[in-house]
Amino acid sequence: MKRLRACRQAPSVGRVLAEVTIRPQTELDVESVIDILEIVGAEGRWLGLEVPFDRRARAEAILRDLRQPTTFAGFVAEDVGRVVGSIDIRIAPYGVGSVAMAILDGYRSQGIGTRLVERGTEWAKQAGAHKLALEVWPHNDRAIGLYKKLGFVEEGRLHRHYRRRSGELWDAVVMGLLFDAGA
Ligand SMILES: CC(C)(COP(=O)(O)OP(=O)(O)OC[C@H]1O[C@@H](n2cnc3c(N)ncnc32)[C@H](O)[C@@H]1OP(=O)(O)O)[C@@H](O)C(=O)NCCC(=O)NCCS
Protein backbone atom coordinates (compact mmCIF):
# COMPACT_ATOMS: atom_id res chain seq x y z
CA MET A 1 0.00 0.00 0.00
CA LYS A 2 1.24 3.47 -0.86
CA ARG A 3 1.68 5.87 2.01
CA LEU A 4 0.03 9.26 1.86
CA ARG A 5 2.20 12.35 1.97
CA ALA A 6 1.25 15.52 3.77
CA CYS A 7 0.02 18.30 1.54
CA ARG A 8 2.28 21.37 1.42
CA GLN A 9 -0.21 23.42 -0.58
CA ALA A 10 -3.37 25.13 0.56
CA PRO A 11 -6.65 23.95 -0.99
CA SER A 12 -7.91 26.00 -3.92
CA VAL A 13 -10.32 28.79 -3.06
CA GLY A 14 -13.90 27.67 -2.65
CA ARG A 15 -13.10 23.98 -2.47
CA VAL A 16 -15.57 22.06 -0.38
CA LEU A 17 -13.72 20.94 2.72
CA ALA A 18 -16.59 18.65 3.62
CA GLU A 19 -14.57 16.20 1.52
CA VAL A 20 -12.02 16.02 4.31
CA THR A 21 -12.40 12.76 6.18
CA ILE A 22 -11.24 11.89 9.67
CA ARG A 23 -9.89 8.38 10.14
CA PRO A 24 -7.58 6.46 12.47
CA GLN A 25 -3.88 6.93 11.88
CA THR A 26 -1.99 3.85 10.71
CA GLU A 27 1.67 3.00 10.38
CA LEU A 28 1.45 4.12 6.74
CA ASP A 29 0.68 7.67 7.90
CA VAL A 30 3.74 8.07 10.08
CA GLU A 31 5.87 9.96 7.53
CA SER A 32 2.93 12.21 6.60
CA VAL A 33 2.29 13.03 10.23
CA ILE A 34 5.96 13.87 10.70
CA ASP A 35 5.81 16.07 7.57
CA ILE A 36 2.95 17.99 9.21
CA LEU A 37 4.90 18.39 12.45
CA GLU A 38 7.86 19.65 10.46
CA ILE A 39 5.83 22.13 8.39
CA VAL A 40 3.77 23.45 11.32
CA GLY A 41 6.80 23.35 13.61
CA ALA A 42 8.68 25.53 11.10
CA GLU A 43 6.03 28.23 11.60
CA GLY A 44 7.66 28.58 15.00
CA ARG A 45 4.66 29.80 17.00
CA TRP A 46 2.15 27.04 17.52
CA LEU A 47 3.85 23.83 18.63
CA GLY A 48 6.10 22.95 21.52
CA LEU A 49 8.14 21.02 19.00
CA GLU A 50 10.88 23.03 17.28
CA VAL A 51 12.59 22.28 13.97
CA PRO A 52 14.82 20.67 13.02
CA PHE A 53 14.09 17.50 14.97
CA ASP A 54 15.19 13.92 14.59
CA ARG A 55 12.65 12.49 12.12
CA ARG A 56 13.79 8.92 12.61
CA ALA A 57 13.51 9.04 16.40
CA ARG A 58 10.09 10.64 16.07
CA ALA A 59 8.94 7.96 13.60
CA GLU A 60 10.12 5.21 15.93
CA ALA A 61 8.27 6.83 18.84
CA ILE A 62 5.03 7.09 16.85
CA LEU A 63 5.33 3.48 15.69
CA ARG A 64 5.85 2.39 19.32
CA ASP A 65 2.76 4.37 20.31
CA LEU A 66 0.64 2.88 17.53
CA ARG A 67 1.49 -0.57 18.87
CA GLN A 68 -0.17 0.34 22.20
CA PRO A 69 -3.78 0.73 21.00
CA THR A 70 -5.31 0.58 24.48
CA THR A 71 -3.46 3.71 25.60
CA PHE A 72 -2.70 5.57 22.37
CA ALA A 73 -4.67 6.65 19.33
CA GLY A 74 -3.97 8.95 16.46
CA PHE A 75 -6.44 10.27 13.91
CA VAL A 76 -5.68 12.02 10.66
CA ALA A 77 -7.63 14.42 8.46
CA GLU A 78 -7.34 13.36 4.84
CA ASP A 79 -8.21 15.53 1.87
CA VAL A 80 -8.52 13.51 -1.32
CA GLY A 81 -5.60 11.28 -0.48
CA ARG A 82 -3.51 13.89 1.32
CA VAL A 83 -3.00 13.99 5.06
CA VAL A 84 -3.57 17.61 6.15
CA GLY A 85 -3.90 17.32 9.92
CA SER A 86 -3.57 14.98 12.86
CA ILE A 87 -4.33 14.55 16.52
CA ASP A 88 -2.88 12.10 18.96
CA ILE A 89 -3.94 11.14 22.45
CA ARG A 90 -1.84 9.21 24.93
CA ILE A 91 -3.53 7.97 28.10
CA ALA A 92 -1.33 7.88 31.18
CA PRO A 93 -1.71 5.04 33.73
CA TYR A 94 -3.59 7.50 36.01
CA GLY A 95 -6.31 8.01 33.37
CA VAL A 96 -5.49 11.37 31.79
CA GLY A 97 -5.21 11.60 28.02
CA SER A 98 -2.62 14.08 26.70
CA VAL A 99 -3.63 15.74 23.46
CA ALA A 100 -1.40 17.04 20.66
CA MET A 101 -2.59 18.24 17.27
CA ALA A 102 -1.64 20.16 14.16
CA ILE A 103 -3.34 21.13 10.93
CA LEU A 104 -1.63 22.59 7.89
CA ASP A 105 -2.06 26.27 7.14
CA GLY A 106 -4.79 26.63 4.52
CA TYR A 107 -6.91 23.97 6.21
CA ARG A 108 -7.39 25.79 9.50
CA SER A 109 -10.55 27.50 10.82
CA GLN A 110 -12.78 25.27 8.71
CA GLY A 111 -13.94 22.85 11.38
CA ILE A 112 -11.29 20.17 10.88
CA GLY A 113 -9.78 20.73 14.34
CA THR A 114 -13.22 20.44 15.89
CA ARG A 115 -13.81 17.12 14.15
CA LEU A 116 -10.38 15.79 15.17
CA VAL A 117 -10.87 16.71 18.85
CA GLU A 118 -14.39 15.26 18.87
CA ARG A 119 -13.12 12.00 17.39
CA GLY A 120 -10.21 11.85 19.81
CA THR A 121 -12.47 12.60 22.77
CA GLU A 122 -14.88 9.86 21.77
CA TRP A 123 -11.98 7.38 21.61
CA ALA A 124 -10.50 8.50 24.95
CA LYS A 125 -13.83 8.04 26.73
CA GLN A 126 -14.21 4.55 25.28
CA ALA A 127 -10.62 3.76 26.23
CA GLY A 128 -11.41 4.56 29.88
CA ALA A 129 -9.80 7.98 30.36
CA HIS A 130 -11.50 10.26 32.89
CA LYS A 131 -9.95 13.45 31.55
CA LEU A 132 -8.11 15.09 28.67
CA ALA A 133 -5.28 17.54 29.28
CA LEU A 134 -3.06 19.74 27.16
CA GLU A 135 -0.80 22.74 27.21
CA VAL A 136 -1.09 25.59 24.74
CA TRP A 137 0.85 28.80 24.17
CA PRO A 138 -1.06 31.83 25.52
CA HIS A 139 -0.88 33.57 22.10
CA ASN A 140 -2.60 30.65 20.34
CA ASP A 141 -6.09 32.19 20.42
CA ARG A 142 -7.49 29.84 17.81
CA ALA A 143 -6.43 26.69 19.65
CA ILE A 144 -7.64 28.06 23.01
CA GLY A 145 -10.95 29.05 21.35
CA LEU A 146 -11.34 25.58 19.89
CA TYR A 147 -10.62 23.82 23.18
CA LYS A 148 -12.98 26.10 25.14
CA LYS A 149 -15.71 25.56 22.57
CA LEU A 150 -15.39 21.82 23.18
CA GLY A 151 -15.57 22.14 26.98
CA PHE A 152 -11.94 22.43 28.05
CA VAL A 153 -11.28 24.89 30.87
CA GLU A 154 -8.12 26.75 31.80
CA GLU A 155 -6.61 25.14 34.88
CA GLY A 156 -3.57 27.32 35.27
CA ARG A 157 -0.53 28.82 33.71
CA LEU A 158 3.09 27.73 33.72
CA HIS A 159 5.14 30.91 33.97
CA ARG A 160 8.33 31.32 31.94
CA HIS A 161 8.32 27.55 31.83
CA TYR A 162 9.59 26.49 28.40
CA ARG A 163 12.97 27.58 27.11
CA ARG A 164 12.85 27.97 23.34
CA ARG A 165 15.88 27.46 21.16
CA SER A 166 15.99 31.25 20.82
CA GLY A 167 16.59 31.42 24.57
CA GLU A 168 13.18 32.97 25.25
CA LEU A 169 11.14 31.58 28.16
CA TRP A 170 7.50 31.05 27.20
CA ASP A 171 4.43 30.65 29.41
CA ALA A 172 1.99 27.83 28.75
CA VAL A 173 -1.73 27.62 29.54
CA VAL A 174 -2.78 24.30 31.07
CA MET A 175 -6.23 23.15 29.95
CA GLY A 176 -8.35 20.17 30.91
CA LEU A 177 -11.60 18.47 30.00
CA LEU A 178 -13.14 16.29 32.72
CA PHE A 179 -15.52 13.65 31.43
CA ASP A 180 -17.18 13.28 34.82
CA ALA A 181 -17.11 16.68 36.47
CA GLY A 182 -18.80 15.32 39.61
CA ALA A 183 -16.26 12.59 40.28
C1 LIG B 1 -5.40 25.00 16.56
C2 LIG B 1 -6.00 24.15 15.46
C3 LIG B 1 -5.77 22.69 15.75
C4 LIG B 1 -7.51 24.42 15.43
O1 LIG B 1 -8.08 23.67 14.41
P1 LIG B 1 -9.00 24.41 13.31
O2 LIG B 1 -9.44 23.41 12.34
O3 LIG B 1 -8.26 25.59 12.82
O4 LIG B 1 -10.21 24.87 14.22
P2 LIG B 1 -11.79 24.79 13.92
O5 LIG B 1 -12.06 25.46 12.62
O6 LIG B 1 -12.30 23.41 14.10
O7 LIG B 1 -12.39 25.58 15.12
C5 LIG B 1 -11.87 26.74 15.45
C6 LIG B 1 -12.65 27.20 16.66
O8 LIG B 1 -11.76 27.96 17.41
C7 LIG B 1 -12.33 29.19 17.70
N1 LIG B 1 -11.55 30.19 17.01
C8 LIG B 1 -11.16 30.25 15.71
N2 LIG B 1 -10.40 31.32 15.50
C9 LIG B 1 -10.31 31.93 16.68
C10 LIG B 1 -9.66 33.10 17.13
N3 LIG B 1 -8.92 33.86 16.29
N4 LIG B 1 -9.78 33.44 18.43
C11 LIG B 1 -10.50 32.69 19.28
N5 LIG B 1 -11.14 31.57 18.92
C12 LIG B 1 -11.04 31.22 17.64
C13 LIG B 1 -13.75 29.16 17.33
O9 LIG B 1 -14.49 28.73 18.47
C14 LIG B 1 -13.79 28.11 16.26
O10 LIG B 1 -14.95 27.39 16.28
P3 LIG B 1 -16.23 27.90 15.41
O11 LIG B 1 -15.71 28.16 14.04
O12 LIG B 1 -17.19 26.76 15.48
O13 LIG B 1 -16.70 29.13 16.11
C15 LIG B 1 -5.40 24.52 14.07
O14 LIG B 1 -5.71 25.84 13.77
C16 LIG B 1 -3.89 24.30 14.01
O15 LIG B 1 -3.44 23.20 13.75
N6 LIG B 1 -3.11 25.37 14.26
C17 LIG B 1 -1.64 25.26 14.20
C18 LIG B 1 -1.08 24.22 15.15
C19 LIG B 1 -1.63 24.38 16.54
O16 LIG B 1 -1.88 25.48 17.02
N7 LIG B 1 -1.80 23.24 17.23
C20 LIG B 1 -2.33 23.22 18.58
C21 LIG B 1 -1.23 23.36 19.56
S1 LIG B 1 -1.85 23.35 21.25
Coordinates of C-alpha atoms and ligand atoms in Angstrom, one line a residue:
M1 CA 0.0 0.0 0.0
K2 CA 1.2 3.5 -0.9
R3 CA 1.7 5.9 2.0
L4 CA 0.0 9.3 1.9
R5 CA 2.2 12.4 2.0
A6 CA 1.3 15.5 3.8
C7 CA 0.0 18.3 1.5
R8 CA 2.3 21.4 1.4
Q9 CA -0.2 23.4 -0.6
A10 CA -3.4 25.1 0.6
P11 CA -6.7 24.0 -1.0
S12 CA -7.9 26.0 -3.9
V13 CA -10.3 28.8 -3.1
G14 CA -13.9 27.7 -2.7
R15 CA -13.1 24.0 -2.5
V16 CA -15.6 22.1 -0.4
L17 CA -13.7 20.9 2.7
A18 CA -16.6 18.6 3.6
E19 CA -14.6 16.2 1.5
V20 CA -12.0 16.0 4.3
T21 CA -12.4 12.8 6.2
I22 CA -11.2 11.9 9.7
R23 CA -9.9 8.4 10.1
P24 CA -7.6 6.5 12.5
Q25 CA -3.9 6.9 11.9
T26 CA -2.0 3.9 10.7
E27 CA 1.7 3.0 10.4
L28 CA 1.4 4.1 6.7
D29 CA 0.7 7.7 7.9
V30 CA 3.7 8.1 10.1
E31 CA 5.9 10.0 7.5
S32 CA 2.9 12.2 6.6
V33 CA 2.3 13.0 10.2
I34 CA 6.0 13.9 10.7
D35 CA 5.8 16.1 7.6
I36 CA 3.0 18.0 9.2
L37 CA 4.9 18.4 12.5
E38 CA 7.9 19.7 10.5
I39 CA 5.8 22.1 8.4
V40 CA 3.8 23.5 11.3
G41 CA 6.8 23.3 13.6
A42 CA 8.7 25.5 11.1
E43 CA 6.0 28.2 11.6
G44 CA 7.7 28.6 15.0
R45 CA 4.7 29.8 17.0
W46 CA 2.1 27.0 17.5
L47 CA 3.8 23.8 18.6
G48 CA 6.1 23.0 21.5
L49 CA 8.1 21.0 19.0
E50 CA 10.9 23.0 17.3
V51 CA 12.6 22.3 14.0
P52 CA 14.8 20.7 13.0
F53 CA 14.1 17.5 15.0
D54 CA 15.2 13.9 14.6
R55 CA 12.6 12.5 12.1
R56 CA 13.8 8.9 12.6
A57 CA 13.5 9.0 16.4
R58 CA 10.1 10.6 16.1
A59 CA 8.9 8.0 13.6
E60 CA 10.1 5.2 15.9
A61 CA 8.3 6.8 18.8
I62 CA 5.0 7.1 16.8
L63 CA 5.3 3.5 15.7
R64 CA 5.8 2.4 19.3
D65 CA 2.8 4.4 20.3
L66 CA 0.6 2.9 17.5
R67 CA 1.5 -0.6 18.9
Q68 CA -0.2 0.3 22.2
P69 CA -3.8 0.7 21.0
T70 CA -5.3 0.6 24.5
T71 CA -3.5 3.7 25.6
F72 CA -2.7 5.6 22.4
A73 CA -4.7 6.7 19.3
G74 CA -4.0 9.0 16.5
F75 CA -6.4 10.3 13.9
V76 CA -5.7 12.0 10.7
A77 CA -7.6 14.4 8.5
E78 CA -7.3 13.4 4.8
D79 CA -8.2 15.5 1.9
V80 CA -8.5 13.5 -1.3
G81 CA -5.6 11.3 -0.5
R82 CA -3.5 13.9 1.3
V83 CA -3.0 14.0 5.1
V84 CA -3.6 17.6 6.2
G85 CA -3.9 17.3 9.9
S86 CA -3.6 15.0 12.9
I87 CA -4.3 14.5 16.5
D88 CA -2.9 12.1 19.0
I89 CA -3.9 11.1 22.5
R90 CA -1.8 9.2 24.9
I91 CA -3.5 8.0 28.1
A92 CA -1.3 7.9 31.2
P93 CA -1.7 5.0 33.7
Y94 CA -3.6 7.5 36.0
G95 CA -6.3 8.0 33.4
V96 CA -5.5 11.4 31.8
G97 CA -5.2 11.6 28.0
S98 CA -2.6 14.1 26.7
V99 CA -3.6 15.7 23.5
A100 CA -1.4 17.0 20.7
M101 CA -2.6 18.2 17.3
A102 CA -1.6 20.2 14.2
I103 CA -3.3 21.1 10.9
L104 CA -1.6 22.6 7.9
D105 CA -2.1 26.3 7.1
G106 CA -4.8 26.6 4.5
Y107 CA -6.9 24.0 6.2
R108 CA -7.4 25.8 9.5
S109 CA -10.6 27.5 10.8
Q110 CA -12.8 25.3 8.7
G111 CA -13.9 22.9 11.4
I112 CA -11.3 20.2 10.9
G113 CA -9.8 20.7 14.3
T114 CA -13.2 20.4 15.9
R115 CA -13.8 17.1 14.2
L116 CA -10.4 15.8 15.2
V117 CA -10.9 16.7 18.8
E118 CA -14.4 15.3 18.9
R119 CA -13.1 12.0 17.4
G120 CA -10.2 11.8 19.8
T121 CA -12.5 12.6 22.8
E122 CA -14.9 9.9 21.8
W123 CA -12.0 7.4 21.6
A124 CA -10.5 8.5 24.9
K125 CA -13.8 8.0 26.7
Q126 CA -14.2 4.6 25.3
A127 CA -10.6 3.8 26.2
G128 CA -11.4 4.6 29.9
A129 CA -9.8 8.0 30.4
H130 CA -11.5 10.3 32.9
K131 CA -9.9 13.4 31.6
L132 CA -8.1 15.1 28.7
A133 CA -5.3 17.5 29.3
L134 CA -3.1 19.7 27.2
E135 CA -0.8 22.7 27.2
V136 CA -1.1 25.6 24.7
W137 CA 0.9 28.8 24.2
P138 CA -1.1 31.8 25.5
H139 CA -0.9 33.6 22.1
N140 CA -2.6 30.6 20.3
D141 CA -6.1 32.2 20.4
R142 CA -7.5 29.8 17.8
A143 CA -6.4 26.7 19.7
I144 CA -7.6 28.1 23.0
G145 CA -10.9 29.1 21.4
L146 CA -11.3 25.6 19.9
Y147 CA -10.6 23.8 23.2
K148 CA -13.0 26.1 25.1
K149 CA -15.7 25.6 22.6
L150 CA -15.4 21.8 23.2
G151 CA -15.6 22.1 27.0
F152 CA -11.9 22.4 28.1
V153 CA -11.3 24.9 30.9
E154 CA -8.1 26.7 31.8
E155 CA -6.6 25.1 34.9
G156 CA -3.6 27.3 35.3
R157 CA -0.5 28.8 33.7
L158 CA 3.1 27.7 33.7
H159 CA 5.1 30.9 34.0
R160 CA 8.3 31.3 31.9
H161 CA 8.3 27.5 31.8
Y162 CA 9.6 26.5 28.4
R163 CA 13.0 27.6 27.1
R164 CA 12.8 28.0 23.3
R165 CA 15.9 27.5 21.2
S166 CA 16.0 31.2 20.8
G167 CA 16.6 31.4 24.6
E168 CA 13.2 33.0 25.3
L169 CA 11.1 31.6 28.2
W170 CA 7.5 31.0 27.2
D171 CA 4.4 30.7 29.4
A172 CA 2.0 27.8 28.7
V173 CA -1.7 27.6 29.5
V174 CA -2.8 24.3 31.1
M175 CA -6.2 23.2 30.0
G176 CA -8.3 20.2 30.9
L177 CA -11.6 18.5 30.0
L178 CA -13.1 16.3 32.7
F179 CA -15.5 13.7 31.4
D180 CA -17.2 13.3 34.8
A181 CA -17.1 16.7 36.5
G182 CA -18.8 15.3 39.6
A183 CA -16.3 12.6 40.3
Ligands
LIG1 C1 -5.4 25.0 16.6 C2 -6.0 24.1 15.5 C3 -5.8 22.7 15.8 C4 -7.5 24.4 15.4 O1 -8.1 23.7 14.4 P1 -9.0 24.4 13.3 O2 -9.4 23.4 12.3 O3 -8.3 25.6 12.8 O4 -10.2 24.9 14.2 P2 -11.8 24.8 13.9 O5 -12.1 25.5 12.6 O6 -12.3 23.4 14.1 O7 -12.4 25.6 15.1 C5 -11.9 26.7 15.5 C6 -12.7 27.2 16.7 O8 -11.8 28.0 17.4 C7 -12.3 29.2 17.7 N1 -11.6 30.2 17.0 C8 -11.2 30.3 15.7 N2 -10.4 31.3 15.5 C9 -10.3 31.9 16.7 C10 -9.7 33.1 17.1 N3 -8.9 33.9 16.3 N4 -9.8 33.4 18.4 C11 -10.5 32.7 19.3 N5 -11.1 31.6 18.9 C12 -11.0 31.2 17.6 C13 -13.8 29.2 17.3 O9 -14.5 28.7 18.5 C14 -13.8 28.1 16.3 O10 -15.0 27.4 16.3 P3 -16.2 27.9 15.4 O11 -15.7 28.2 14.0 O12 -17.2 26.8 15.5 O13 -16.7 29.1 16.1 C15 -5.4 24.5 14.1 O14 -5.7 25.8 13.8 C16 -3.9 24.3 14.0 O15 -3.4 23.2 13.7 N6 -3.1 25.4 14.3 C17 -1.6 25.3 14.2 C18 -1.1 24.2 15.2 C19 -1.6 24.4 16.5 O16 -1.9 25.5 17.0 N7 -1.8 23.2 17.2 C20 -2.3 23.2 18.6 C21 -1.2 23.4 19.6 S1 -1.9 23.4 21.2

